[in-house]
XYZ file of C-alpha atoms in Angstrom:
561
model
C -74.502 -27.066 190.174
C -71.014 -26.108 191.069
C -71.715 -22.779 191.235
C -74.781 -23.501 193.553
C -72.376 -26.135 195.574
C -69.985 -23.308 195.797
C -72.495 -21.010 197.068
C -73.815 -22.910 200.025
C -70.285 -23.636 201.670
C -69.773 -21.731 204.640
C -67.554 -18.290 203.998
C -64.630 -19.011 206.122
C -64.502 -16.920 209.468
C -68.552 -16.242 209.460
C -70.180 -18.371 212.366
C -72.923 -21.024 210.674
C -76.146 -20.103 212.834
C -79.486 -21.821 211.919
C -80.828 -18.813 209.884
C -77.799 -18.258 207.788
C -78.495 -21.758 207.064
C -82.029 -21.015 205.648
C -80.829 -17.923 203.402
C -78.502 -18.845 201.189
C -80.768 -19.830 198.686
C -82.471 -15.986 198.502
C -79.163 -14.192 199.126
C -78.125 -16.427 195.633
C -81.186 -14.479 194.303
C -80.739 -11.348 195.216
C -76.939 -11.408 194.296
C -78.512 -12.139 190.536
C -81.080 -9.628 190.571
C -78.091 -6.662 189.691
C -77.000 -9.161 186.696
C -80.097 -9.818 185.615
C -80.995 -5.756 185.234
C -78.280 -5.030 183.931
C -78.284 -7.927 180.925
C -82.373 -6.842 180.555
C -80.947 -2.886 180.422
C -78.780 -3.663 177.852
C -81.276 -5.505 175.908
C -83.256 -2.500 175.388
C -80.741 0.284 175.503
C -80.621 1.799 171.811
C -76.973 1.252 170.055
C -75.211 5.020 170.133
C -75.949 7.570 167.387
C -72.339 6.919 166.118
C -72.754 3.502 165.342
C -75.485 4.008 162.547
C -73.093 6.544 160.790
C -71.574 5.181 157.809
C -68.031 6.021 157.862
C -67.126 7.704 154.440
C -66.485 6.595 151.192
C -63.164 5.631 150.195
C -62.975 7.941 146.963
C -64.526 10.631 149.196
C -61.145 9.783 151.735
C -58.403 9.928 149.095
C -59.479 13.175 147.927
C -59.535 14.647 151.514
C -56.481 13.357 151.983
C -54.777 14.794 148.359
C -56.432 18.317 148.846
C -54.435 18.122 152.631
C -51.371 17.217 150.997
C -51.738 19.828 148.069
C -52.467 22.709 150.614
C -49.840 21.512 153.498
C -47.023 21.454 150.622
C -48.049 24.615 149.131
C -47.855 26.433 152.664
C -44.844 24.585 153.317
C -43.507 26.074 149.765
C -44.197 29.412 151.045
C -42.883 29.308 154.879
C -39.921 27.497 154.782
C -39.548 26.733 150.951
C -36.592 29.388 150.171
C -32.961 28.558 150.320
C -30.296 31.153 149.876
C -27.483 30.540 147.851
C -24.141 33.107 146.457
C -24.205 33.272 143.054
C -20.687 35.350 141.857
C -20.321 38.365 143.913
C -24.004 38.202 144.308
C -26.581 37.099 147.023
C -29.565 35.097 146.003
C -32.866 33.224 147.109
C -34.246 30.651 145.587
C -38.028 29.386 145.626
C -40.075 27.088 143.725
C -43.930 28.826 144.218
C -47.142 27.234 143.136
C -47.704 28.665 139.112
C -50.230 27.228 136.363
C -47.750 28.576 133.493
C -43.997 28.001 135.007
C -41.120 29.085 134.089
C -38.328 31.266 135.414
C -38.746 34.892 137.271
C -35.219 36.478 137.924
C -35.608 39.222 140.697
C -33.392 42.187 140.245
C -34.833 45.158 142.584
C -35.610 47.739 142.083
C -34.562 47.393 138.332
C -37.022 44.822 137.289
C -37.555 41.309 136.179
C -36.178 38.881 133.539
C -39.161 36.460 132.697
C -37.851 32.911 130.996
C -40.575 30.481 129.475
C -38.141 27.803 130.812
C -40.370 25.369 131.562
C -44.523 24.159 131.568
C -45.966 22.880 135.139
C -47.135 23.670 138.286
C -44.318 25.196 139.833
C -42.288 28.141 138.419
C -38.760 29.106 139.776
C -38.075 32.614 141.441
C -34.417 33.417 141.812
C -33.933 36.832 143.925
C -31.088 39.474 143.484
C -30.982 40.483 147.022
C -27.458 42.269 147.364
C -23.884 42.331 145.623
C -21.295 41.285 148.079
C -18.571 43.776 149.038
C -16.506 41.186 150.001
C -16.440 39.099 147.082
C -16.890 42.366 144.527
C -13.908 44.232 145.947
C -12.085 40.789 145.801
C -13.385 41.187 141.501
C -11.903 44.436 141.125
C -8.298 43.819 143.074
C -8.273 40.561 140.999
C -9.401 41.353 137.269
C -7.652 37.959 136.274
C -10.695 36.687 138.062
C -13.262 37.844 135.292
C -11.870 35.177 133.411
C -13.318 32.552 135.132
C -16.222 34.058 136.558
C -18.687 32.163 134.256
C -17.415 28.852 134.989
C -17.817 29.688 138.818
C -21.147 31.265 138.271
C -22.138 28.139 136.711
C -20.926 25.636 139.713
C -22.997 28.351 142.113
C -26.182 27.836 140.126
C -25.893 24.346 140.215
C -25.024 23.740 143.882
C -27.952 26.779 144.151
C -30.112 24.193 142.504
C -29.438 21.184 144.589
C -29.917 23.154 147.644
C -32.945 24.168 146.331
C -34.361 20.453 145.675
C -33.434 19.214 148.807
C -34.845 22.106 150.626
C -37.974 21.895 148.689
C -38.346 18.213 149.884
C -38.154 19.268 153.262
C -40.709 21.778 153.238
C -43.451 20.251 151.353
C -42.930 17.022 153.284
C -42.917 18.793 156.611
C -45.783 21.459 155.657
C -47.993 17.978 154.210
C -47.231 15.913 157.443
C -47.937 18.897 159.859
C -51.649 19.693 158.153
C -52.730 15.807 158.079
C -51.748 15.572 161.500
C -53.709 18.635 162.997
C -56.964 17.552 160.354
C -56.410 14.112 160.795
C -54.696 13.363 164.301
C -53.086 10.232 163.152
C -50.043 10.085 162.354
C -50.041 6.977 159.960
C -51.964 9.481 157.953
C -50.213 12.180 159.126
C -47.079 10.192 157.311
C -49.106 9.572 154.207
C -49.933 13.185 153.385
C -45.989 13.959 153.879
C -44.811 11.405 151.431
C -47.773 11.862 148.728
C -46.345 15.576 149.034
C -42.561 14.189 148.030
C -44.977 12.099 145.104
C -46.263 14.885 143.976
C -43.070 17.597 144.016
C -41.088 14.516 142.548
C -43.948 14.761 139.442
C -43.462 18.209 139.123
C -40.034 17.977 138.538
C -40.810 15.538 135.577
C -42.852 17.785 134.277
C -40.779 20.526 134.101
C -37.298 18.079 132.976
C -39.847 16.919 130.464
C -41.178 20.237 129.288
C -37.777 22.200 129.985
C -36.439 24.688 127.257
C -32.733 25.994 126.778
C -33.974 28.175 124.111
C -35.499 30.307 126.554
C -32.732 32.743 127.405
C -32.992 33.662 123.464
C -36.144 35.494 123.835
C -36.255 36.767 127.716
C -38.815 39.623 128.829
C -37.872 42.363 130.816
C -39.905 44.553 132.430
C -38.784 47.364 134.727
C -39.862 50.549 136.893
C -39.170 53.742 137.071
C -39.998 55.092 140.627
C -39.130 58.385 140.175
C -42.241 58.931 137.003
C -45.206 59.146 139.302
C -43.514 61.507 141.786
C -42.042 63.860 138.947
C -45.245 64.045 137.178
C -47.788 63.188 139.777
C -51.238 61.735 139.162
C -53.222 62.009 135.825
C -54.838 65.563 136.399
C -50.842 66.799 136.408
C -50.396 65.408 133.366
C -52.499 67.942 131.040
C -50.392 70.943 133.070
C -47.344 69.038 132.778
C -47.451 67.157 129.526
C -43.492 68.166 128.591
C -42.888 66.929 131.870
C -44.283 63.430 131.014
C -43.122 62.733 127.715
C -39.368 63.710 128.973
C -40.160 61.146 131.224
C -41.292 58.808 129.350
C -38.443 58.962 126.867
C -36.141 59.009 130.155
C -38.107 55.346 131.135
C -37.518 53.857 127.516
C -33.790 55.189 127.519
C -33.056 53.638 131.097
C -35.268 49.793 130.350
C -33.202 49.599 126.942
C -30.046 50.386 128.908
C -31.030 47.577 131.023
C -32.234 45.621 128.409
C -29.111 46.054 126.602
C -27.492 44.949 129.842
C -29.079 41.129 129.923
C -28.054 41.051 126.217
C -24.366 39.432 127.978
C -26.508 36.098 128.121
C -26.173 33.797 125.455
C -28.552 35.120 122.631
C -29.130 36.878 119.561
C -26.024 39.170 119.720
C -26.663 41.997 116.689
C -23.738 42.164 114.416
C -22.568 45.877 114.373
C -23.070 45.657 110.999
C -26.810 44.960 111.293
C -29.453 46.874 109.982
C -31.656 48.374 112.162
C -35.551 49.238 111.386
C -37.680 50.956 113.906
C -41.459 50.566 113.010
C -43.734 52.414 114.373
C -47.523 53.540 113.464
C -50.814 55.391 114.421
C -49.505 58.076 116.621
C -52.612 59.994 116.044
C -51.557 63.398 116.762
C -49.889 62.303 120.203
C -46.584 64.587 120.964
C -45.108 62.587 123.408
C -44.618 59.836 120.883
C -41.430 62.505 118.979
C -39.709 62.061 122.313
C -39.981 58.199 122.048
C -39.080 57.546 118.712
C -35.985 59.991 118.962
C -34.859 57.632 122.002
C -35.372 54.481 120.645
C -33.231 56.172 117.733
C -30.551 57.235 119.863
C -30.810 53.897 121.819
C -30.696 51.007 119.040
C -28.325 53.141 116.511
C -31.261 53.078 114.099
C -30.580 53.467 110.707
C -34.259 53.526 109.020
C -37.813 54.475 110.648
C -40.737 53.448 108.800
C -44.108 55.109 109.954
C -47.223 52.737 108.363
C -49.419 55.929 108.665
C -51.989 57.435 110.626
C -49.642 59.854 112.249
C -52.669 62.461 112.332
C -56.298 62.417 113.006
C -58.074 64.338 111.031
C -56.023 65.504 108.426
C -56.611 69.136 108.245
C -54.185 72.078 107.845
C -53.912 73.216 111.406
C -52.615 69.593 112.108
C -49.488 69.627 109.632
C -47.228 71.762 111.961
C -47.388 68.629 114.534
C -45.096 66.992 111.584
C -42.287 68.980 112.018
C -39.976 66.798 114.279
C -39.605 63.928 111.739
C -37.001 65.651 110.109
C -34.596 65.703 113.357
C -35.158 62.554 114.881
C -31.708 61.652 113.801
C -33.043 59.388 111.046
C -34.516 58.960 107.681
C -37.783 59.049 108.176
C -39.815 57.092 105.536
C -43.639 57.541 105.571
C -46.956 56.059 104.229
C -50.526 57.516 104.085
C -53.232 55.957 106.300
C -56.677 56.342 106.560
C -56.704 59.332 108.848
C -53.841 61.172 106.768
C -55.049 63.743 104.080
C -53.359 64.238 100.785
C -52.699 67.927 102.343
C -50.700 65.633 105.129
C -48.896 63.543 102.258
C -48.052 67.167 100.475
C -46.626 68.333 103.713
C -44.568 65.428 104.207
C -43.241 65.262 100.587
C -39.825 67.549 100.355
C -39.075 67.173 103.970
C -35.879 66.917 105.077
C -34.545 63.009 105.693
C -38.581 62.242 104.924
C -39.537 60.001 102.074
C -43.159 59.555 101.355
C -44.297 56.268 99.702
C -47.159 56.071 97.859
C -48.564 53.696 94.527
C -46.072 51.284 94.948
C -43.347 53.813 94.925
C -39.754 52.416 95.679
C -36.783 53.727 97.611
C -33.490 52.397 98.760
C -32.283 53.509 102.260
C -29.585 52.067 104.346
C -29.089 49.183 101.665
C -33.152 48.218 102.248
C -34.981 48.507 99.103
C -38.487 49.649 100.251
C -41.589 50.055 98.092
C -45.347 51.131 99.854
C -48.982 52.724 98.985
C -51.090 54.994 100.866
C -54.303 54.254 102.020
C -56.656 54.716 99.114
C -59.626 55.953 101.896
C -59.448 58.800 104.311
C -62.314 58.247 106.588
C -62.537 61.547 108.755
C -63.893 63.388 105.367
C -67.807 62.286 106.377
C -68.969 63.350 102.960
C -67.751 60.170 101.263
C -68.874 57.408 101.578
C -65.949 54.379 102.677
C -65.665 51.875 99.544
C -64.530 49.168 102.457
C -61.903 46.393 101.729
C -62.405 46.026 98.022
C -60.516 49.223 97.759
C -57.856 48.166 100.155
C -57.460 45.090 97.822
C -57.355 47.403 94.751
C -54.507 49.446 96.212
C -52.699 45.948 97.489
C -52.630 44.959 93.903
C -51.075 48.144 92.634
C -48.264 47.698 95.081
C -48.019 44.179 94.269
C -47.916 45.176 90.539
C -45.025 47.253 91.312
C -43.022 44.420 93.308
C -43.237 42.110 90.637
C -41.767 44.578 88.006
C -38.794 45.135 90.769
C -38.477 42.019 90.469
C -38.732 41.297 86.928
C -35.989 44.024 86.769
C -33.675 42.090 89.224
C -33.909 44.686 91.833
C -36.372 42.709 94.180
C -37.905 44.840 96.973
C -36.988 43.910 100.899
C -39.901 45.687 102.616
C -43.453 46.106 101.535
C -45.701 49.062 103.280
C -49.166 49.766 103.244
C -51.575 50.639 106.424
C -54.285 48.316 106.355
C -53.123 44.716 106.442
C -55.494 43.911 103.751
C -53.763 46.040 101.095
C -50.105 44.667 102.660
C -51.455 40.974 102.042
C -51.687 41.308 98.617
C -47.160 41.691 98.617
C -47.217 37.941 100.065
C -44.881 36.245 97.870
C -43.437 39.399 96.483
C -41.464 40.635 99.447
C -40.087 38.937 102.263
C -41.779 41.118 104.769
C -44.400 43.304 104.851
C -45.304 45.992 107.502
C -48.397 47.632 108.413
C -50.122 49.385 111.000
C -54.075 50.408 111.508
C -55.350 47.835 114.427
C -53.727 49.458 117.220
C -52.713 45.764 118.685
C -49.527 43.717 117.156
C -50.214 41.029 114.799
C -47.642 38.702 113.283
C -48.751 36.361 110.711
C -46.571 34.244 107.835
C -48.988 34.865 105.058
C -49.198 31.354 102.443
C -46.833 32.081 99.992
C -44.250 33.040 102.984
C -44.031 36.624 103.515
C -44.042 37.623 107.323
C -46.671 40.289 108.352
C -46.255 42.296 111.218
C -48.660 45.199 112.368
C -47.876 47.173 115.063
C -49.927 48.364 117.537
C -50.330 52.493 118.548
C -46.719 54.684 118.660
C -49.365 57.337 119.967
C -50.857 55.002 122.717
C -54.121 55.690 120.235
C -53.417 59.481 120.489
C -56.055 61.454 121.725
C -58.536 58.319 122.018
C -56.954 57.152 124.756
C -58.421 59.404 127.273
C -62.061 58.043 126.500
C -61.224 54.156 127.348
C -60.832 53.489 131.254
C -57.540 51.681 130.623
C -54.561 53.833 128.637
C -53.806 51.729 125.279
C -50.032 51.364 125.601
C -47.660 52.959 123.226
C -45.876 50.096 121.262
C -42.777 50.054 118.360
C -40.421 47.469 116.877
C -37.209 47.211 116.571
C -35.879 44.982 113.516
C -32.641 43.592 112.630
C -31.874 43.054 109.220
C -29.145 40.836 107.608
C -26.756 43.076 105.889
C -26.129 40.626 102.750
C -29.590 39.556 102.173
C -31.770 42.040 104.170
C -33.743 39.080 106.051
C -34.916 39.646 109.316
C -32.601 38.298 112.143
C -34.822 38.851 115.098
C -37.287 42.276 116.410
C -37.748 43.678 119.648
C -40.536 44.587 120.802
C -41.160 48.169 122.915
C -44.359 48.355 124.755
C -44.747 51.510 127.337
C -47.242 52.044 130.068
C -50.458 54.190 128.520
C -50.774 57.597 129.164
C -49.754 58.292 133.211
C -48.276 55.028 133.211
C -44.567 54.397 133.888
C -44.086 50.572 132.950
C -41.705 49.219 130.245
C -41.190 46.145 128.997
C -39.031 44.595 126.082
C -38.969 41.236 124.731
C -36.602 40.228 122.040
C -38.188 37.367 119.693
C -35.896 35.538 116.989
C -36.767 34.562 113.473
C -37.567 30.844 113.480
C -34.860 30.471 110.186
C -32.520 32.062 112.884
C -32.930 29.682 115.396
C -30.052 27.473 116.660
C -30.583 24.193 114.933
C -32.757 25.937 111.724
C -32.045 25.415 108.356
C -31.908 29.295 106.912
C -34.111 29.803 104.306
C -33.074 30.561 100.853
C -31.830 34.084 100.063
C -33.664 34.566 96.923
C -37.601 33.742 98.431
C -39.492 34.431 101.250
C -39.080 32.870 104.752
C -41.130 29.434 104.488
C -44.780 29.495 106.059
C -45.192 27.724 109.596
C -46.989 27.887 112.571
C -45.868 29.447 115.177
C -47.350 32.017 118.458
C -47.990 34.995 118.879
C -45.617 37.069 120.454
C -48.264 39.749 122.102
C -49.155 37.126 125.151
C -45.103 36.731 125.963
C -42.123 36.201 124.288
C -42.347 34.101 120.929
C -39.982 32.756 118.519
C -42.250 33.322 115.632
C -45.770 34.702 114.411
C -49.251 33.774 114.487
C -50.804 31.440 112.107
C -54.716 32.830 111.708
C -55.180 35.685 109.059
C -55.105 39.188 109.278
C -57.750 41.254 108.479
C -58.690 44.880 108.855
C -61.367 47.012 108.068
C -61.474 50.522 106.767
C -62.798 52.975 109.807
C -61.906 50.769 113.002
C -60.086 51.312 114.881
C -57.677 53.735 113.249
């Protein structure tokens, strides 16, 4: 009503004529009619498409939201994540990069890299050599008082390093998380939640790796280096048949440099070999490769070795023509103590026998060399002669006991033997117990096991790089040997390094230095008169390894060597 009363008063300034007076009432009409479409319009007008789309799932939401924050930290990590920090007279950069195994990689180009198993998480810790300061070197050498305290101020650099690091880490994850959710996402209250779940999540992986971390790991580092100059002396793989002396002088060249270097990282806190200790250099299956002389008299020349001990199949078929390819053993600069595989003839172990600085083990024989008392049997089988039929492990067991009978009258005696050899790891498990180590070669891989009555057996892999099978597989086999140190009072093994080269045409080294579990910091040493105590413990051929493998060892008698 008031809205009609307020209709029909006269609009100020408009002159009230009779027929204004009779329209009012349509004029209110038609001044509904545009209200009255519009409200029946809207009626019928179907809701937008937008409004019938459920909006998503809350679970569906948080993971969006985690996988932004994952992949804006991670390319923070990488753009901005590195902070450079002196460490001594050096210049470094530090960088925490995304890693499923962690751990430490030091930098040091072009030499190589010093892999730590510091730590287990998603993040692993690069540290970068870049340059040695002039400045602060030449300030070293006018100063030698300096030296002195150089560890303690390496130490304070590391740690400051380190707390740079963290705080630059924060920075970039946070700032690479918020700058992804707000170009996906376009809000910046989530924007600001990706940024701080990425500070959640760094924070966790820094638990992880306090949680997980491991000061033993600058015991056992792994270096691995290259030498630039091998390809372009020797060229690609067709070269290498023309130039073969060329190769293996530069291959024994690479081995001689990476234990230099190796020999170099040895100033960290780990197993530091008495000069006193005994050192062993095992090595097996060359299979007729001539490169592998070269080697051998490096790694001799190298570790100051006092004993090699070859586990057999140094040939590869046996035969006469063959036995000349023996003649280096006796100047490899030192004694050279030998037992019969499967590919050796009795014509090779006849050769052998009466060498100079060569002794040939064989039925349990013993010999004392360098203070080591070593007893070892031949392979009972020698499978290239296809007339005869291979009698399989039963006589690798049958030739295990005879060695073992022989170990147990040393004993008996009182002149209980240090080293057992045989070839096949089945005949060399029958000294567990009798010896506290037994070596052995025939699988071309390495295989460490602590057999149940305690004696550790190694096998090594291929000295020869499987000799002339290694041109058939499409991958070289690399060319592996041990290095052993031996207590000089009671001949137990300290800790072994572990030499693997780069296949044929390859130039890559790498050693890793593994120590005895008894030797350990913190282990109780294991009696001198038995055999180190059984225990799990890994394998050392996926990384370094303070110990070896717990499942048995078992070889058969025509594969692979």
């Amino acid at each position: 009503m008031a809205r009609a009363a307020r209709s029909r008063t006269p609009h100020p300034g408009i002159p009230q004529t009779p027929l204004l007076r009779l329209l009012p009432p349509w004029l209110d009409g038609v001044r509904t009619l545009p209200r009255t479409v519009r409200r029946d319009y809207r009626s019928r007008r179907t809701p937008p498409t937008a409004a019938l789309i459920e909006p998503p799932h809350p679970r569906v939401r948080s993971l969006g939201l985690i996988a932004v924050t994952v992949l804006g930290a991670w390319l923070g990590l990488l753009l901005i994540g590195s902070s450079h920090a002196p460490v001594g007279p050096m210049d470094t950069t530090m960088a925490l990069r995304p890693s499923l195994t962690g751990g430490t990689r030091i930098d040091v180009a072009p030499l190589g890299d010093l892999e730590l198993s510091s730590h287990y998480g998603p993040v692993r810790l690069d540290v970068d050599v870049d340059r040695l300061d002039p400045v602060r070197s030449q300030a070293l050498l006018d100063h030698p008082e300096r030296f002195s305290g150089l560890q303690a101020e390496v130490t304070r650099d590391v740690t400051r390093g380190a707390v740079g690091l963290a705080l630059h880490s924060c920075a970039a994850v946070a700032s690479g998380a918020t700058a992804l959710g707000l170009a996906v996402y376009r809000r910046p209250r989530r924007a600001l939640a990706a940024g701080g779940l990425a500070l959640a999540l760094l924070a966790a992986c820094a638990g992880t790796a306090y949680a997980t971390w491991n000061p033993r790991s600058v015991l056992e580092p792994k270096f691995s280096g290259l030498l630039s100059s091998a390809p372009s002396v020797v060229g690609n793989a067709r070269n290498i048949v023309s130039e073969f002396n060329v190769y293996q002088k530069e291959l024994a060249r690479l081995v001689t440099n990476v234990t230099k270097l190796y020999d170099a990282t040895s100033t960290l806190p780990t197993y530091q070999p008495d000069p006193t200790t005994i050192r062993v250099l095992h090595v097996s299956d060359i299979h007729l490769n001539p490169g592998s002389w070269q080697i051998i008299a490096s790694l001799v020349k190298q570790y100051r070795i006092n004993v090699i001990i070859d586990t057999g199949d140094t040939m590869d078929h046996g035969s006469v023509a063959e036995n000349h390819f023996l003649d280096p053993v006796s100047a490899l600069g030192a004694p050279y103590v030998w037992v019969r595989g499967n590919h050796d003839s009795r014509g090779t172990q006849k050769y052998l026998t009466g060498r100079k600085h060569v002794t040939v083990l064989d039925n349990g024989k013993v010999t004392r060399i360098a203070g080591v008392r070593i007893a070892g049997v031949g392979d009972p089988q020698f499978t290239p002669d296809r007339s005869v039929v291979a009698a399989g492990e039963p006589a690798e067991r049958t030739a295990g006991g005879r060695l073992a009978d022989a170990l147990r009258t040393q004993r008996l005696a009182g002149t209980p033997v240090d080293i057992a050899l045989a070839h096949n790891p089945t005949a060399a498990t029958e000294a567990d117990g009798l010896a506290p180590l037994a070596l052995a070669g025939h699988l071309h891989h390495r295989e460490i096991t602590t057999l149940p009555q305690g004696t550790r057996l190694m096998v090594e892999g291929s000295t020869g790089g499987g000799g002339l099978r290694a041109v058939q597989n499409k991958k070289p086999a690399p060319v592996q040997a041990s290095v052993l140190y031996l207590d000089r009072t009671t001949k137990r093994l300290q800790a072994w390094d572990e030499i693997t080269l780069g296949g044929l045409g390859l130039s890559r080294a790498e050693v890793s230095r593994h120590l005895a579990r008894e030797n350990q910091p913190g282990a109780t040493p294991s009696p001198s008169g038995s055999p180190h105590p059984p225990g799990p413990s890994r394998g050392p051929s996926s990384g370094p390894s303070s110990g070896p493998r717990s499942h048995p060892v078992r070889g058969s008698s025509d594969s692979p060597g």
